Amino acid sequence: MKAATLFGGLLSAAVAHGSDIFYQGGTVISFNRNTSNLDILREADLHISGDRISGIYGANETITPPSNATVVNATGMIISPGFIDSHHHLWQTAYKTLASNTSLAEYFQRYGEYGPAVQNFHAEDTYLGQLTGCLELLHEGTTTVLDHAHGDFSDETTDAAVDATFECGVRAYYAHAIHPLPNNYTWEMQTNKLRSLAQDERFNSTGLVQLGLAYDYFATAPEANVTELWNITRDNNLSVITTHFLGGPWGNVNSPVHVHEYDMLNHSTPFVFSHASFLSKQDANLLRETDQYICTTAESELHYGHDHPHAHNIQDQAALGIDTHFTYSSSMVTQARLWLQSLRAPQYLEVLEDWEIPRNNPMSVYQAFHLITRAGALALRRDDIGIIAPGAKADIVTFRGDTPNMLGWEDPVAAVILHSNTGDIEDVLVNGQYVKRGGKLMYGDYAGLSRRFLESSKRIKSIWNNMDWPRLEGIFYNVSPYADADVIDTQRGDGSGYYAQSGALQR
């Protein structure tokens, strides 16, 4: 099942784990622990020793790199902390482009954990989707991900996803999903698997991949089930719990208020509520009191129609994530940019509707940058990732500053958030090791992996494209009725232009 080892012997001894790397003359987006603000250091040097940042030196400091260091000329480059993706389903890569015009209700029917995937995804499909999904993250500059692993349909698919996660080189929180599946993978089998994973020596307190729990039934499951999961979490020191929470017309299950009934929020275990689209004021206050976080997935909530009308009220306890990378890219910069403009617009409109003119901009690029770096770390209760500071983990992304879209930048944060794209990313390091260098992933046999993945994806797509999806009727999960959204018309005369080609997939 396994592809070639990630680094495949391609890393020289000079950049192997435990050696020093010295970036000279770049602009470093560093973090000041005393002020909790960014410090922009120009013409600065960054010293990485092993898996940590050893030092950051300003233009006026003369530092000689260690004799064993790999020295990198960073003149004109921006050196940023690696990005943190606080909600993702990495196994779904094989679906790419299938759901380009899909609503959330249709997603549940077709692509989620309770649809046909349970019967049709083999362990090899899960492995290849997970691995290529992880590599896409690294390519886009994400160095840490919280994976809500609801592709855990069996012991075999779980093992495949876990193996791929360890192999890829990303810093990951693998949240094993416990869920009522339409197959014979029972509660007892799933909880036993979680206990077994907790004993896997690869998961340890200092390792790159940490084990967590994903669970979506706090308001509906028997109390004994929730208590058992909480006991497993505490007994095995699991690193995080995550859950989907929408609220409003979607149903109010898994709200912070519901979870707090089990006294699970006032503890050291981080708890991440994904989406929290219609969270209440009581939910928001509870998150602040217990220092727990939501994760907004801006693009998916716009794409599928979750919406997020209340999320702007809790951005002080929020981070950003991707959700489903098979419908759009895994770029956290894109998420930050989209969310920045999405939050600016209604704040402006509130002033304009009173026939007044906004004199200020309601959200800054620095706030958007925070949401994909330090905020993601705080959601996981980590103080050593999402920042560039002495002693922090060496999770680094470097951007070229001389590409046509970046040329002329002055503010490095604005350049990253509003002007950069993936093609500008030169290097990505996780835990002090290169996973992307000189604009190329450090994967041993990416061509071979791609061939295997494309064969898997072709098989999956052929099954899905031949399925007859019934029209959704009645009541969504016994909560709210289905209804049609008005279709936008982009075409003069007859037709709307919704399907731009004859025989286009009805997705």
Short mmCIF file of C-alpha atoms in Angstrom, two decimals:
data_model
loop_
_atom_site.label_atom_id
_atom_site.label_comp_id
_atom_site.label_asym_id
_atom_site.label_seq_id
_atom_site.Cartn_x
_atom_site.Cartn_y
_atom_site.Cartn_z
CA MET A 1 0.00 0.00 0.00
CA LYS A 2 2.69 2.49 0.91
CA ALA A 3 4.30 4.76 -1.62
CA ALA A 4 7.96 5.69 -1.52
CA THR A 5 9.19 7.19 1.72
CA LEU A 6 8.53 10.92 1.84
CA PHE A 7 12.07 12.18 1.67
CA GLY A 8 13.22 9.27 -0.48
CA GLY A 9 16.89 9.97 0.17
CA LEU A 10 16.59 13.33 -1.56
CA LEU A 11 17.56 15.40 1.45
CA SER A 12 21.26 15.94 1.80
CA ALA A 13 23.01 15.58 5.12
CA ALA A 14 23.24 19.36 5.26
CA VAL A 15 19.48 19.71 5.67
CA ALA A 16 18.72 16.50 7.53
CA HIS A 17 16.90 16.66 10.84
CA GLY A 18 19.16 17.94 13.58
CA SER A 19 21.35 20.15 11.39
CA ASP A 20 21.30 23.95 11.19
CA ILE A 21 19.72 26.15 8.53
CA PHE A 22 20.53 29.85 8.31
CA TYR A 23 18.40 32.25 6.25
CA GLN A 24 20.24 35.51 5.60
CA GLY A 25 18.88 38.93 4.73
CA GLY A 26 15.15 38.22 4.54
CA THR A 27 12.12 40.01 5.94
CA VAL A 28 10.94 37.98 8.92
CA ILE A 29 7.36 38.14 10.21
CA SER A 30 8.34 37.44 13.80
CA PHE A 31 6.27 37.35 16.97
CA ASN A 32 7.01 39.35 20.10
CA ARG A 33 5.98 37.29 23.11
CA ASN A 34 6.13 40.35 25.38
CA THR A 35 3.61 42.39 23.39
CA SER A 36 1.75 39.50 21.66
CA ASN A 37 2.16 41.43 18.41
CA LEU A 38 4.05 40.86 15.19
CA ASP A 39 7.51 42.35 14.78
CA ILE A 40 8.58 42.89 11.17
CA LEU A 41 12.35 42.49 10.93
CA ARG A 42 13.90 43.56 7.63
CA GLU A 43 17.25 42.34 6.29
CA ALA A 44 17.18 39.86 9.15
CA ASP A 45 18.76 36.46 9.69
CA LEU A 46 16.87 33.41 10.92
CA HIS A 47 18.75 30.55 12.55
CA ILE A 48 17.09 27.12 12.72
CA SER A 49 18.74 24.44 14.82
CA GLY A 50 17.16 21.01 14.77
CA ASP A 51 13.39 21.35 15.09
CA ARG A 52 13.47 24.81 16.73
CA ILE A 53 14.12 28.42 15.88
CA SER A 54 17.40 29.20 17.58
CA GLY A 55 17.60 32.92 16.91
CA ILE A 56 16.39 35.91 14.90
CA TYR A 57 18.88 38.68 14.24
CA GLY A 58 18.17 42.18 12.98
CA ALA A 59 20.03 44.08 10.29
CA ASN A 60 22.33 45.73 12.84
CA GLU A 61 23.46 42.43 14.36
CA THR A 62 26.47 40.69 12.87
CA ILE A 63 26.12 36.94 13.22
CA THR A 64 28.36 34.30 11.70
CA PRO A 65 26.40 31.19 10.67
CA PRO A 66 27.51 27.93 12.31
CA SER A 67 30.06 26.08 10.24
CA ASN A 68 27.68 23.15 9.74
CA ALA A 69 24.73 25.31 8.67
CA THR A 70 23.03 25.32 5.30
CA VAL A 71 23.06 29.03 4.42
CA VAL A 72 20.20 30.40 2.30
CA ASN A 73 20.29 33.84 0.70
CA ALA A 74 16.87 35.25 1.59
CA THR A 75 17.35 38.74 0.15
CA GLY A 76 14.01 40.04 -1.10
CA MET A 77 12.12 37.12 0.45
CA ILE A 78 9.39 37.06 3.10
CA ILE A 79 9.81 34.51 5.89
CA SER A 80 6.48 33.63 7.48
CA PRO A 81 5.33 31.17 10.12
CA GLY A 82 3.71 28.09 8.63
CA PHE A 83 -0.05 28.21 8.30
CA ILE A 84 -2.45 26.25 10.50
CA ASP A 85 -5.56 24.58 9.08
CA SER A 86 -8.00 23.96 11.93
CA HIS A 87 -10.56 21.79 10.12
CA HIS A 88 -10.13 19.38 7.22
CA HIS A 89 -11.26 16.01 5.81
CA LEU A 90 -8.11 14.86 4.08
CA TRP A 91 -9.28 11.48 2.77
CA GLN A 92 -11.63 12.99 0.14
CA THR A 93 -9.09 13.97 -2.54
CA ALA A 94 -10.45 11.44 -5.08
CA TYR A 95 -13.65 13.48 -5.49
CA LYS A 96 -11.79 16.52 -6.83
CA THR A 97 -14.06 18.77 -8.99
CA LEU A 98 -17.12 16.50 -8.57
CA ALA A 99 -18.88 18.82 -6.12
CA SER A 100 -18.23 22.17 -7.77
CA ASN A 101 -21.95 23.07 -7.70
CA THR A 102 -23.10 21.10 -4.66
CA SER A 103 -25.09 22.25 -1.64
CA LEU A 104 -24.39 21.02 1.88
CA ALA A 105 -27.51 18.84 1.86
CA GLU A 106 -26.31 17.23 -1.38
CA TYR A 107 -22.84 16.83 0.12
CA PHE A 108 -24.29 14.76 2.97
CA GLN A 109 -26.09 12.59 0.44
CA ARG A 110 -23.17 12.09 -1.95
CA TYR A 111 -19.74 12.73 -0.46
CA GLY A 112 -19.85 12.55 3.32
CA GLU A 113 -19.31 9.76 5.79
CA TYR A 114 -22.86 8.37 5.50
CA GLY A 115 -23.05 8.20 1.72
CA PRO A 116 -21.71 5.64 -0.77
CA ALA A 117 -18.08 6.15 0.31
CA VAL A 118 -18.48 3.61 3.11
CA GLN A 119 -19.07 0.83 0.57
CA ASN A 120 -16.80 2.04 -2.23
CA PHE A 121 -13.60 3.41 -0.68
CA HIS A 122 -10.98 0.72 -0.18
CA ALA A 123 -8.03 1.16 2.15
CA GLU A 124 -5.80 1.94 -0.84
CA ASP A 125 -8.15 4.74 -1.94
CA THR A 126 -8.11 6.22 1.55
CA TYR A 127 -4.33 6.00 1.77
CA LEU A 128 -3.76 7.69 -1.59
CA GLY A 129 -6.36 10.38 -0.97
CA GLN A 130 -4.97 11.13 2.49
CA LEU A 131 -1.37 11.28 1.29
CA THR A 132 -2.05 13.48 -1.74
CA GLY A 133 -4.29 15.68 0.40
CA CYS A 134 -1.48 16.15 2.91
CA LEU A 135 1.02 16.94 0.16
CA GLU A 136 -1.34 19.57 -1.24
CA LEU A 137 -1.34 21.23 2.18
CA LEU A 138 2.45 21.32 2.29
CA HIS A 139 2.60 22.66 -1.26
CA GLU A 140 0.27 25.51 -0.20
CA GLY A 141 2.32 26.39 2.90
CA THR A 142 0.21 24.71 5.58
CA THR A 143 2.42 23.10 8.21
CA THR A 144 -0.20 22.03 10.79
CA VAL A 145 -3.64 20.50 10.22
CA LEU A 146 -6.49 19.31 12.43
CA ASP A 147 -7.93 16.41 10.45
CA HIS A 148 -11.52 15.45 11.30
CA ALA A 149 -10.95 11.93 9.99
CA HIS A 150 -14.48 10.82 9.19
CA GLY A 151 -13.20 8.52 6.45
CA ASP A 152 -12.45 6.00 9.21
CA PHE A 153 -14.94 3.42 7.92
CA SER A 154 -13.06 0.36 9.18
CA ASP A 155 -9.86 -0.63 10.92
CA GLU A 156 -8.26 -0.96 7.48
CA THR A 157 -9.20 2.50 6.17
CA THR A 158 -8.21 4.00 9.51
CA ASP A 159 -4.79 2.37 9.39
CA ALA A 160 -4.35 3.53 5.79
CA ALA A 161 -5.14 7.15 6.65
CA VAL A 162 -2.92 7.09 9.74
CA ASP A 163 0.00 5.61 7.78
CA ALA A 164 -0.34 8.28 5.08
CA THR A 165 -0.47 11.05 7.68
CA PHE A 166 2.74 9.87 9.32
CA GLU A 167 4.42 9.49 5.95
CA CYS A 168 3.63 12.89 4.47
CA GLY A 169 5.62 15.12 6.84
CA VAL A 170 2.90 17.55 7.93
CA ARG A 171 2.31 18.37 11.60
CA ALA A 172 -1.09 16.79 12.15
CA TYR A 173 -3.74 16.27 14.77
CA TYR A 174 -5.44 13.11 13.58
CA ALA A 175 -8.93 13.17 15.12
CA HIS A 176 -10.27 9.63 14.76
CA ALA A 177 -14.01 9.77 14.09
CA ILE A 178 -16.51 7.75 16.10
CA HIS A 179 -19.74 7.68 14.11
CA PRO A 180 -22.82 5.48 13.44
CA LEU A 181 -21.91 4.13 10.01
CA PRO A 182 -24.18 2.26 7.56
CA ASN A 183 -21.94 -0.81 7.65
CA ASN A 184 -20.87 -3.31 10.28
CA TYR A 185 -18.21 -1.10 11.87
CA THR A 186 -19.78 -0.99 15.30
CA TRP A 187 -19.39 1.37 18.25
CA GLU A 188 -17.35 -1.25 20.10
CA MET A 189 -15.04 -1.79 17.13
CA GLN A 190 -14.51 1.94 16.65
CA THR A 191 -13.81 2.70 20.30
CA ASN A 192 -11.47 -0.28 20.50
CA LYS A 193 -9.65 1.09 17.47
CA LEU A 194 -9.32 4.47 19.18
CA ARG A 195 -7.82 2.79 22.24
CA SER A 196 -5.49 0.81 19.99
CA LEU A 197 -4.33 3.96 18.19
CA ALA A 198 -3.62 5.56 21.54
CA GLN A 199 -1.14 2.75 22.20
CA ASP A 200 0.57 3.17 18.82
CA GLU A 201 4.11 4.23 19.69
CA ARG A 202 4.14 6.64 16.74
CA PHE A 203 1.66 8.82 18.62
CA ASN A 204 3.51 10.38 21.50
CA SER A 205 3.61 13.70 23.28
CA THR A 206 6.55 15.03 21.26
CA GLY A 207 5.75 13.46 17.88
CA LEU A 208 4.79 15.27 14.70
CA VAL A 209 1.38 13.56 14.56
CA GLN A 210 -0.93 13.68 17.57
CA LEU A 211 -4.09 11.66 18.20
CA GLY A 212 -7.46 13.23 18.85
CA LEU A 213 -11.18 12.46 18.76
CA ALA A 214 -13.85 13.60 16.28
CA TYR A 215 -17.45 13.16 17.42
CA ASP A 216 -20.73 14.74 16.29
CA TYR A 217 -23.42 13.34 18.61
CA PHE A 218 -23.13 15.11 21.94
CA ALA A 219 -26.80 16.14 21.99
CA THR A 220 -28.32 12.90 20.68
CA ALA A 221 -26.18 9.98 21.86
CA PRO A 222 -26.82 8.06 25.09
CA GLU A 223 -25.02 9.66 28.00
CA ALA A 224 -23.03 6.46 28.53
CA ASN A 225 -21.50 6.77 25.06
CA VAL A 226 -20.33 10.33 25.59
CA THR A 227 -18.98 9.44 29.02
CA GLU A 228 -17.03 6.52 27.55
CA LEU A 229 -15.42 8.77 24.94
CA TRP A 230 -14.52 11.36 27.55
CA ASN A 231 -12.93 8.65 29.69
CA ILE A 232 -10.92 7.40 26.69
CA THR A 233 -9.80 10.96 26.01
CA ARG A 234 -8.61 11.54 29.57
CA ASP A 235 -7.17 8.08 30.16
CA ASN A 236 -5.08 8.27 26.98
CA ASN A 237 -4.33 11.99 27.08
CA LEU A 238 -5.76 12.61 23.61
CA SER A 239 -4.59 15.91 22.18
CA VAL A 240 -7.87 17.43 20.94
CA ILE A 241 -11.61 16.87 20.52
CA THR A 242 -13.39 18.34 17.51
CA THR A 243 -17.02 18.41 16.42
CA HIS A 244 -19.22 19.88 13.69
CA PHE A 245 -21.67 22.49 14.94
CA LEU A 246 -23.94 24.58 12.72
CA GLY A 247 -27.07 25.56 14.65
CA GLY A 248 -30.03 27.54 13.35
CA PRO A 249 -31.99 25.76 10.58
CA TRP A 250 -29.36 23.01 10.49
CA GLY A 251 -30.10 21.90 14.04
CA ASN A 252 -28.43 22.83 17.28
CA VAL A 253 -26.58 19.58 18.04
CA ASN A 254 -22.99 19.77 19.31
CA SER A 255 -23.29 23.35 20.49
CA PRO A 256 -20.91 24.52 23.22
CA VAL A 257 -23.91 24.64 25.55
CA HIS A 258 -24.68 20.96 24.87
CA VAL A 259 -21.07 19.86 25.28
CA HIS A 260 -20.71 21.85 28.48
CA GLU A 261 -23.48 19.75 30.03
CA TYR A 262 -20.85 16.99 30.21
CA ASP A 263 -18.30 19.35 31.81
CA MET A 264 -15.85 18.77 28.96
CA LEU A 265 -14.87 22.37 28.20
CA ASN A 266 -13.33 23.43 31.52
CA HIS A 267 -10.34 21.14 31.11
CA SER A 268 -6.90 21.21 29.52
CA THR A 269 -8.08 19.29 26.43
CA PRO A 270 -8.66 21.71 23.52
CA PHE A 271 -12.11 21.50 21.95
CA VAL A 272 -12.64 22.87 18.42
CA PHE A 273 -16.18 23.55 17.14
CA SER A 274 -16.11 23.52 13.35
CA HIS A 275 -18.26 26.13 11.56
CA ALA A 276 -20.42 27.34 14.50
CA SER A 277 -22.46 29.15 11.87
CA PHE A 278 -25.44 30.11 14.03
CA LEU A 279 -23.88 30.03 17.47
CA SER A 280 -25.80 31.84 20.18
CA LYS A 281 -24.60 34.57 22.50
CA GLN A 282 -24.60 31.99 25.28
CA ASP A 283 -22.38 29.73 23.15
CA ALA A 284 -19.98 32.59 22.46
CA ASN A 285 -19.75 33.58 26.11
CA LEU A 286 -19.11 29.97 27.08
CA LEU A 287 -16.26 29.68 24.57
CA ARG A 288 -14.62 32.77 26.04
CA GLU A 289 -15.08 31.56 29.61
CA THR A 290 -13.51 28.17 28.85
CA ASP A 291 -10.98 29.42 26.26
CA GLN A 292 -12.21 27.07 23.53
CA TYR A 293 -12.30 27.89 19.82
CA ILE A 294 -14.43 27.68 16.72
CA CYS A 295 -13.05 27.05 13.26
CA THR A 296 -14.56 29.00 10.38
CA THR A 297 -14.13 27.41 6.96
CA ALA A 298 -14.98 30.50 4.96
CA GLU A 299 -15.01 29.06 1.46
CA SER A 300 -16.94 25.88 2.25
CA GLU A 301 -19.55 27.80 4.24
CA LEU A 302 -20.09 30.05 1.22
CA HIS A 303 -19.81 27.21 -1.31
CA TYR A 304 -22.21 24.75 0.34
CA GLY A 305 -24.53 27.22 2.02
CA HIS A 306 -23.82 26.64 5.72
CA ASP A 307 -23.55 30.43 5.98
CA HIS A 308 -21.94 32.09 9.01
CA PRO A 309 -24.14 35.03 10.09
CA HIS A 310 -22.93 35.07 13.69
CA ALA A 311 -19.28 34.10 13.30
CA HIS A 312 -18.03 37.70 13.23
CA ASN A 313 -19.09 38.00 16.87
CA ILE A 314 -16.56 35.40 18.05
CA GLN A 315 -13.41 36.10 16.02
CA ASP A 316 -11.43 36.50 19.24
CA GLN A 317 -11.95 32.74 19.77
CA ALA A 318 -11.71 31.66 16.13
CA ALA A 319 -9.30 30.11 13.67
CA LEU A 320 -9.69 29.22 9.99
CA GLY A 321 -9.71 25.91 8.12
CA ILE A 322 -10.24 24.34 4.70
CA ASP A 323 -12.92 21.64 5.23
CA THR A 324 -13.24 19.86 1.84
CA HIS A 325 -10.30 20.43 -0.49
CA PHE A 326 -11.91 18.45 -3.29
CA THR A 327 -14.18 21.42 -4.00
CA TYR A 328 -11.49 24.17 -4.01
CA SER A 329 -7.82 24.57 -3.16
CA SER A 330 -6.12 23.96 0.18
CA SER A 331 -4.61 27.45 0.33
CA MET A 332 -4.99 28.94 3.80
CA VAL A 333 -3.96 32.30 2.36
CA THR A 334 -7.01 32.10 0.09
CA GLN A 335 -9.21 31.34 3.09
CA ALA A 336 -7.81 34.31 5.01
CA ARG A 337 -8.26 36.64 2.03
CA LEU A 338 -11.82 35.47 1.39
CA TRP A 339 -12.78 35.70 5.06
CA LEU A 340 -11.20 39.14 5.40
CA GLN A 341 -13.31 40.57 2.59
CA SER A 342 -16.41 38.63 3.71
CA LEU A 343 -16.22 40.25 7.15
CA ARG A 344 -15.44 43.71 5.83
CA ALA A 345 -18.49 43.85 3.54
CA PRO A 346 -21.33 43.61 6.12
CA GLN A 347 -19.59 46.02 8.50
CA TYR A 348 -19.37 48.57 5.70
CA LEU A 349 -22.98 47.92 4.71
CA GLU A 350 -24.21 48.55 8.24
CA VAL A 351 -22.87 52.10 7.98
CA LEU A 352 -23.99 52.64 4.38
CA GLU A 353 -27.57 51.59 5.12
CA ASP A 354 -27.79 54.59 7.45
CA TRP A 355 -26.69 56.78 4.50
CA GLU A 356 -23.35 57.40 6.14
CA ILE A 357 -19.86 56.90 4.72
CA PRO A 358 -17.41 54.55 6.48
CA ARG A 359 -14.27 56.42 7.42
CA ASN A 360 -12.28 53.32 8.43
CA ASN A 361 -11.68 49.75 7.32
CA PRO A 362 -13.27 47.35 9.86
CA MET A 363 -10.74 44.50 9.61
CA SER A 364 -7.03 44.46 8.89
CA VAL A 365 -4.71 42.11 7.05
CA TYR A 366 -2.91 41.50 10.34
CA GLN A 367 -6.09 40.10 11.87
CA ALA A 368 -6.57 37.82 8.87
CA PHE A 369 -2.95 36.66 9.17
CA HIS A 370 -3.49 35.94 12.87
CA LEU A 371 -6.44 33.66 12.07
CA ILE A 372 -4.29 31.30 9.96
CA THR A 373 -1.24 31.33 12.22
CA ARG A 374 -1.28 32.01 15.96
CA ALA A 375 -5.06 31.62 16.38
CA GLY A 376 -4.84 28.08 15.04
CA ALA A 377 -2.10 27.35 17.56
CA LEU A 378 -4.12 28.79 20.43
CA ALA A 379 -7.10 26.65 19.39
CA LEU A 380 -4.83 23.64 19.96
CA ARG A 381 -3.36 25.23 23.11
CA ARG A 382 0.08 25.43 21.57
CA ASP A 383 2.44 28.34 22.15
CA ASP A 384 5.25 27.01 19.98
CA ILE A 385 3.68 26.89 16.51
CA GLY A 386 2.07 29.53 14.30
CA ILE A 387 4.79 32.02 15.23
CA ILE A 388 8.41 32.82 14.47
CA ALA A 389 10.15 33.35 17.80
CA PRO A 390 13.19 31.91 19.58
CA GLY A 391 12.32 28.48 20.92
CA ALA A 392 9.29 28.01 18.67
CA LYS A 393 9.02 25.02 16.36
CA ALA A 394 10.72 25.60 13.02
CA ASP A 395 7.56 25.51 10.89
CA ILE A 396 8.41 28.06 8.21
CA VAL A 397 7.16 29.27 4.82
CA THR A 398 9.24 31.53 2.58
CA PHE A 399 7.78 33.65 -0.22
CA ARG A 400 9.61 35.05 -3.20
CA GLY A 401 9.20 38.80 -3.41
CA ASP A 402 10.21 39.27 -7.03
CA THR A 403 7.34 37.59 -8.89
CA PRO A 404 5.10 39.90 -10.97
CA ASN A 405 2.29 39.81 -8.41
CA MET A 406 4.63 40.44 -5.45
CA LEU A 407 7.06 42.92 -6.99
CA GLY A 408 7.11 46.23 -5.12
CA TRP A 409 5.75 44.97 -1.79
CA GLU A 410 6.52 46.92 1.37
CA ASP A 411 4.27 45.39 4.03
CA PRO A 412 5.06 41.65 4.15
CA VAL A 413 1.79 40.70 5.84
CA ALA A 414 -0.28 42.57 3.25
CA ALA A 415 1.84 40.99 0.52
CA VAL A 416 1.14 37.48 1.81
CA ILE A 417 -2.58 37.95 2.51
CA LEU A 418 -3.60 40.06 -0.49
CA HIS A 419 -1.03 39.47 -3.23
CA SER A 420 0.64 36.08 -2.88
CA ASN A 421 -0.25 32.77 -4.45
CA THR A 422 1.13 29.26 -4.15
CA GLY A 423 3.58 29.88 -6.98
CA ASP A 424 5.38 32.40 -4.77
CA ILE A 425 6.15 29.83 -2.06
CA GLU A 426 9.81 28.90 -2.27
CA ASP A 427 10.46 26.78 0.84
CA VAL A 428 8.32 25.04 3.45
CA LEU A 429 9.84 23.54 6.58
CA VAL A 430 8.05 21.46 9.20
CA ASN A 431 9.84 20.73 12.45
CA GLY A 432 13.06 22.04 10.95
CA GLN A 433 12.93 19.77 7.89
CA TYR A 434 12.34 20.80 4.31
CA VAL A 435 9.13 19.42 2.85
CA LYS A 436 9.21 21.86 -0.07
CA ARG A 437 12.40 23.45 -1.37
CA GLY A 438 13.03 25.71 -4.31
CA GLY A 439 9.33 25.60 -5.15
CA LYS A 440 9.21 21.79 -5.36
CA LEU A 441 7.85 19.21 -2.93
CA MET A 442 10.51 16.99 -1.39
CA TYR A 443 8.66 13.78 -2.19
CA GLY A 444 10.64 10.80 -3.40
CA ASP A 445 8.41 9.54 -6.23
CA TYR A 446 5.62 12.03 -6.78
CA ALA A 447 5.12 10.85 -10.37
CA GLY A 448 4.56 7.29 -9.19
CA LEU A 449 2.24 8.43 -6.43
CA SER A 450 0.29 10.55 -8.92
CA ARG A 451 -0.23 7.59 -11.24
CA ARG A 452 -1.55 5.43 -8.43
CA PHE A 453 -3.80 8.19 -7.15
CA LEU A 454 -5.24 8.93 -10.61
CA GLU A 455 -6.14 5.27 -11.07
CA SER A 456 -7.92 5.30 -7.71
CA SER A 457 -9.66 8.60 -8.42
CA LYS A 458 -10.78 7.42 -11.86
CA ARG A 459 -12.40 4.34 -10.31
CA ILE A 460 -14.16 6.41 -7.64
CA LYS A 461 -15.37 9.03 -10.13
CA SER A 462 -16.70 6.39 -12.51
CA ILE A 463 -18.86 5.01 -9.69
CA TRP A 464 -20.12 8.44 -8.59
CA ASN A 465 -20.79 9.70 -12.12
CA ASN A 466 -23.03 6.73 -12.80
CA MET A 467 -25.10 7.13 -9.66
CA ASP A 468 -28.66 8.42 -9.86
CA TRP A 469 -28.99 10.98 -7.08
CA PRO A 470 -32.62 11.37 -5.99
CA ARG A 471 -34.03 14.86 -5.50
CA LEU A 472 -33.97 15.84 -1.85
CA GLU A 473 -37.51 16.03 -0.53
CA GLY A 474 -39.18 16.38 2.85
CA ILE A 475 -37.32 17.39 6.01
CA PHE A 476 -33.55 17.65 6.47
CA TYR A 477 -32.61 15.37 9.37
CA ASN A 478 -36.04 15.98 10.93
CA VAL A 479 -35.14 19.63 11.50
CA SER A 480 -35.96 21.92 8.55
CA PRO A 481 -37.70 21.46 5.17
CA TYR A 482 -35.80 21.48 1.89
CA ALA A 483 -36.32 24.39 -0.49
CA ASP A 484 -34.79 25.67 -3.74
CA ALA A 485 -32.40 28.61 -3.81
CA ASP A 486 -32.95 31.03 -6.70
CA VAL A 487 -30.49 30.32 -9.52
CA ILE A 488 -28.42 33.25 -10.78
CA ASP A 489 -28.97 34.11 -14.46
CA THR A 490 -25.76 34.97 -16.35
CA GLN A 491 -27.04 34.43 -19.89
CA ARG A 492 -29.04 36.73 -22.17
CA GLY A 493 -32.24 35.24 -23.53
CA ASP A 494 -33.30 31.68 -22.74
CA GLY A 495 -31.47 29.69 -20.13
CA SER A 496 -29.40 30.79 -17.17
CA GLY A 497 -25.94 29.57 -18.22
CA TYR A 498 -25.81 27.27 -15.17
CA TYR A 499 -24.53 24.39 -17.29
CA ALA A 500 -22.01 25.93 -19.66
CA GLN A 501 -21.50 22.89 -21.89
CA SER A 502 -23.63 20.19 -23.40
CA GLY A 503 -23.65 17.12 -21.20
CA ALA A 504 -21.97 18.90 -18.28
CA LEU A 505 -22.00 16.93 -15.06
CA GLN A 506 -25.00 17.88 -12.95
CA ARG A 507 -22.91 18.59 -9.89
#
